Amino acid sequence: MPDPQSGTSATTPPSNFNIANALTVLRIAGVPVFGWLLLIDGGADVSTRVWSFVAFSLLMITDRIDGDLARSRGLVTDFGKLADPIADKALTGMAFIGLAIIFDHWLFWAVAITTLVREWGITIMRLFIAKYGVMPASQGGRIKTTMQAGALALYCLPLEIWDTTASDITMWVAHVLLAVAYVITMVTGVQYVIDARRLRAEWFAAQDA
């Protein structure tokens, strides 16, 4: 039976070759380009730091666009479900590591490493738990992603090089965004683990019923 929204058969899965997945692949391919722009001359080149901000912002925007396209046009695929979080984590991971190298401060390194351990750990856990049921992203997780992206984008700008009042204020905005994002990251990480344990327990209970 045709799907009135997508115009395709409701029983026929969408092809992996679609615009939503193409944007996801583009985001993955853009990660090394972004990293190169960010780390040219150890992050001391003003123009390439600005371009790294542009690249990071555009690549993060594709995350929102590909998700909206996949849902609105019935283009959700198994490939997209796997590749989309990998693309996100690769991009933010490159940003965290690159910025930690540039700022070279123990606190930024600590935030970067613990955040990435949480991000990749939860992503891997969700892949393993998928056989027991779907564990969707929480509202807290979406807020975390938005604030994290905003903070990382601001850090990409050469604020410490410009050294103006405006850049100092912007840097503090980035600090606050990252601090709040970090707290939400850790809290939602714990919640995801609790949800995964409950989902697994409910699946086994259903099998025994």
Short mmCIF file of C-alpha atoms in Angstrom, two decimals:
data_model
loop_
_atom_site.label_atom_id
_atom_site.label_comp_id
_atom_site.label_asym_id
_atom_site.label_seq_id
_atom_site.Cartn_x
_atom_site.Cartn_y
_atom_site.Cartn_z
CA MET A 1 0.00 0.00 0.00
CA PRO A 2 1.48 3.38 -0.95
CA ASP A 3 2.55 5.68 1.82
CA PRO A 4 0.66 8.97 1.34
CA GLN A 5 3.57 10.98 2.69
CA SER A 6 6.49 9.41 0.86
CA GLY A 7 4.71 8.04 -2.21
CA THR A 8 6.47 4.68 -1.82
CA SER A 9 5.28 1.32 -0.63
CA ALA A 10 4.89 1.20 3.14
CA THR A 11 6.49 -2.25 3.17
CA THR A 12 9.49 -1.31 1.01
CA PRO A 13 12.41 0.09 3.03
CA PRO A 14 13.95 3.29 1.63
CA SER A 15 17.19 3.07 -0.29
CA ASN A 16 20.41 3.90 1.51
CA PHE A 17 21.21 6.19 -1.44
CA ASN A 18 19.17 9.20 -0.35
CA ILE A 19 19.74 12.85 0.46
CA ALA A 20 19.63 12.36 4.24
CA ASN A 21 22.37 9.73 4.19
CA ALA A 22 24.37 11.80 1.69
CA LEU A 23 24.44 14.66 4.20
CA THR A 24 25.56 12.26 6.92
CA VAL A 25 28.41 11.00 4.73
CA LEU A 26 29.29 14.61 3.89
CA ARG A 27 29.54 15.36 7.62
CA ILE A 28 31.94 12.44 8.11
CA ALA A 29 34.03 13.49 5.11
CA GLY A 30 34.16 17.05 6.44
CA VAL A 31 35.69 16.06 9.78
CA PRO A 32 39.34 15.88 8.59
CA VAL A 33 38.89 19.13 6.65
CA PHE A 34 37.59 20.85 9.78
CA GLY A 35 40.43 19.39 11.86
CA TRP A 36 43.00 20.59 9.34
CA LEU A 37 41.59 24.14 9.36
CA LEU A 38 41.48 24.17 13.16
CA LEU A 39 45.04 22.99 13.71
CA ILE A 40 46.96 24.81 10.98
CA ASP A 41 49.99 26.45 12.58
CA GLY A 42 48.97 24.99 15.93
CA GLY A 43 45.73 26.98 15.87
CA ALA A 44 47.59 30.29 15.71
CA ASP A 45 46.41 31.25 12.23
CA VAL A 46 43.48 33.65 12.60
CA SER A 47 41.94 33.19 9.14
CA THR A 48 41.92 29.39 9.23
CA ARG A 49 40.52 29.41 12.78
CA VAL A 50 37.62 31.52 11.48
CA TRP A 51 37.16 29.10 8.60
CA SER A 52 37.18 26.21 11.07
CA PHE A 53 34.30 27.94 12.87
CA VAL A 54 32.42 28.19 9.57
CA ALA A 55 33.14 24.54 8.69
CA PHE A 56 32.10 23.26 12.13
CA SER A 57 28.90 25.31 12.11
CA LEU A 58 27.88 24.17 8.62
CA LEU A 59 28.64 20.53 9.40
CA MET A 60 26.60 20.68 12.61
CA ILE A 61 23.70 22.23 10.69
CA THR A 62 23.68 19.19 8.38
CA ASP A 63 22.98 17.07 11.46
CA ARG A 64 19.65 18.84 11.95
CA ILE A 65 18.83 18.88 8.24
CA ASP A 66 19.50 15.18 7.57
CA GLY A 67 17.42 14.14 10.57
CA ASP A 68 14.49 16.32 9.54
CA LEU A 69 14.68 15.06 5.94
CA ALA A 70 14.88 11.42 6.99
CA ARG A 71 11.80 11.69 9.21
CA SER A 72 9.67 13.92 6.97
CA ARG A 73 10.35 12.01 3.73
CA GLY A 74 10.37 8.49 5.14
CA LEU A 75 14.12 8.08 4.49
CA VAL A 76 15.08 6.53 7.83
CA THR A 77 17.46 3.63 7.13
CA ASP A 78 19.57 1.26 9.21
CA PHE A 79 22.65 2.86 7.66
CA GLY A 80 21.48 6.30 8.75
CA LYS A 81 20.74 5.11 12.29
CA LEU A 82 24.31 3.78 12.53
CA ALA A 83 26.19 6.48 10.60
CA ASP A 84 24.45 9.56 12.02
CA PRO A 85 25.65 9.22 15.64
CA ILE A 86 29.10 8.19 14.41
CA ALA A 87 29.28 11.34 12.28
CA ASP A 88 28.22 13.50 15.22
CA LYS A 89 30.72 11.94 17.62
CA ALA A 90 33.52 12.13 15.05
CA LEU A 91 32.90 15.84 14.48
CA THR A 92 32.59 16.83 18.14
CA GLY A 93 35.46 14.50 19.01
CA MET A 94 37.71 16.24 16.49
CA ALA A 95 36.65 19.59 17.95
CA PHE A 96 37.32 18.54 21.55
CA ILE A 97 40.73 17.04 20.82
CA GLY A 98 41.79 19.84 18.48
CA LEU A 99 40.77 22.56 20.94
CA ALA A 100 42.44 20.72 23.82
CA ILE A 101 45.67 20.70 21.78
CA ILE A 102 45.31 24.43 21.08
CA PHE A 103 44.50 25.54 24.63
CA ASP A 104 46.68 22.84 26.22
CA HIS A 105 45.09 23.18 29.66
CA TRP A 106 44.55 20.24 32.00
CA LEU A 107 40.94 21.20 32.69
CA PHE A 108 40.01 21.31 29.01
CA TRP A 109 41.75 17.98 28.48
CA ALA A 110 39.82 16.49 31.43
CA VAL A 111 36.48 17.76 30.08
CA ALA A 112 37.33 16.58 26.56
CA ILE A 113 38.39 13.07 27.55
CA THR A 114 35.56 12.38 30.00
CA THR A 115 33.00 13.79 27.56
CA LEU A 116 34.28 11.64 24.70
CA VAL A 117 34.36 8.53 26.88
CA ARG A 118 30.73 9.19 27.81
CA GLU A 119 29.68 9.97 24.21
CA TRP A 120 31.28 6.94 22.59
CA GLY A 121 30.39 4.69 25.50
CA ILE A 122 26.69 5.55 25.28
CA THR A 123 26.75 5.24 21.48
CA ILE A 124 28.25 1.74 21.69
CA MET A 125 25.83 0.80 24.46
CA ARG A 126 22.85 1.91 22.36
CA LEU A 127 24.06 -0.25 19.48
CA PHE A 128 24.26 -3.31 21.75
CA ILE A 129 20.93 -2.60 23.43
CA ALA A 130 19.14 -2.15 20.10
CA LYS A 131 18.26 -5.86 19.98
CA TYR A 132 16.14 -5.35 23.10
CA GLY A 133 14.37 -2.22 21.86
CA VAL A 134 14.80 1.35 20.68
CA MET A 135 16.30 3.82 23.13
CA PRO A 136 15.56 7.26 21.64
CA ALA A 137 17.52 10.40 22.41
CA SER A 138 16.17 12.20 25.46
CA GLN A 139 15.23 15.87 25.65
CA GLY A 140 18.23 16.39 27.92
CA GLY A 141 20.45 14.76 25.32
CA ARG A 142 19.20 17.12 22.62
CA ILE A 143 19.76 20.16 24.86
CA LYS A 144 23.25 18.87 25.64
CA THR A 145 24.08 18.52 21.96
CA THR A 146 22.90 22.06 21.17
CA MET A 147 24.83 23.67 24.03
CA GLN A 148 27.92 21.57 23.34
CA ALA A 149 27.88 22.53 19.67
CA GLY A 150 27.48 26.21 20.55
CA ALA A 151 30.41 26.13 22.96
CA LEU A 152 32.71 24.27 20.57
CA ALA A 153 31.82 26.59 17.69
CA LEU A 154 32.73 29.66 19.79
CA TYR A 155 36.01 28.06 20.92
CA CYS A 156 36.92 27.51 17.27
CA LEU A 157 37.08 31.28 16.82
CA PRO A 158 40.52 32.75 17.64
CA LEU A 159 39.14 34.57 20.69
CA GLU A 160 42.37 34.23 22.68
CA ILE A 161 44.29 35.76 19.76
CA TRP A 162 41.95 38.70 19.21
CA ASP A 163 42.18 39.57 22.93
CA THR A 164 39.45 42.23 22.96
CA THR A 165 36.67 42.91 25.44
CA ALA A 166 34.14 41.38 23.04
CA SER A 167 36.28 38.26 22.57
CA ASP A 168 36.75 37.95 26.34
CA ILE A 169 32.97 38.09 26.88
CA THR A 170 32.42 35.56 24.08
CA MET A 171 35.00 33.26 25.65
CA TRP A 172 33.14 33.39 28.97
CA VAL A 173 29.90 32.58 27.15
CA ALA A 174 31.65 29.54 25.66
CA HIS A 175 32.90 28.54 29.14
CA VAL A 176 29.38 28.72 30.60
CA LEU A 177 27.82 26.81 27.69
CA LEU A 178 30.43 24.07 27.95
CA ALA A 179 30.10 23.83 31.74
CA VAL A 180 26.32 23.44 31.55
CA ALA A 181 26.62 21.02 28.62
CA TYR A 182 29.14 18.96 30.60
CA VAL A 183 26.82 18.61 33.59
CA ILE A 184 23.91 17.60 31.32
CA THR A 185 26.23 15.21 29.47
CA MET A 186 27.14 13.34 32.64
CA VAL A 187 23.59 13.32 34.06
CA THR A 188 22.03 12.07 30.83
CA GLY A 189 24.80 9.49 30.51
CA VAL A 190 23.78 7.98 33.83
CA GLN A 191 20.11 8.14 32.82
CA TYR A 192 20.83 6.34 29.54
CA VAL A 193 22.51 3.51 31.45
CA ILE A 194 19.49 3.24 33.78
CA ASP A 195 17.11 3.27 30.80
CA ALA A 196 19.17 0.60 29.01
CA ARG A 197 19.09 -1.69 32.06
CA ARG A 198 15.33 -1.23 32.37
CA LEU A 199 14.77 -1.85 28.65
CA ARG A 200 16.81 -5.06 28.82
CA ALA A 201 14.98 -6.23 31.95
CA GLU A 202 11.57 -5.55 30.34
CA TRP A 203 12.61 -7.53 27.24
CA PHE A 204 13.59 -10.56 29.28
CA ALA A 205 10.42 -10.25 31.35
CA ALA A 206 8.37 -10.27 28.12
CA GLN A 207 10.19 -13.39 26.93
CA ASP A 208 9.37 -15.20 30.18
CA ALA A 209 5.72 -14.16 30.13
#
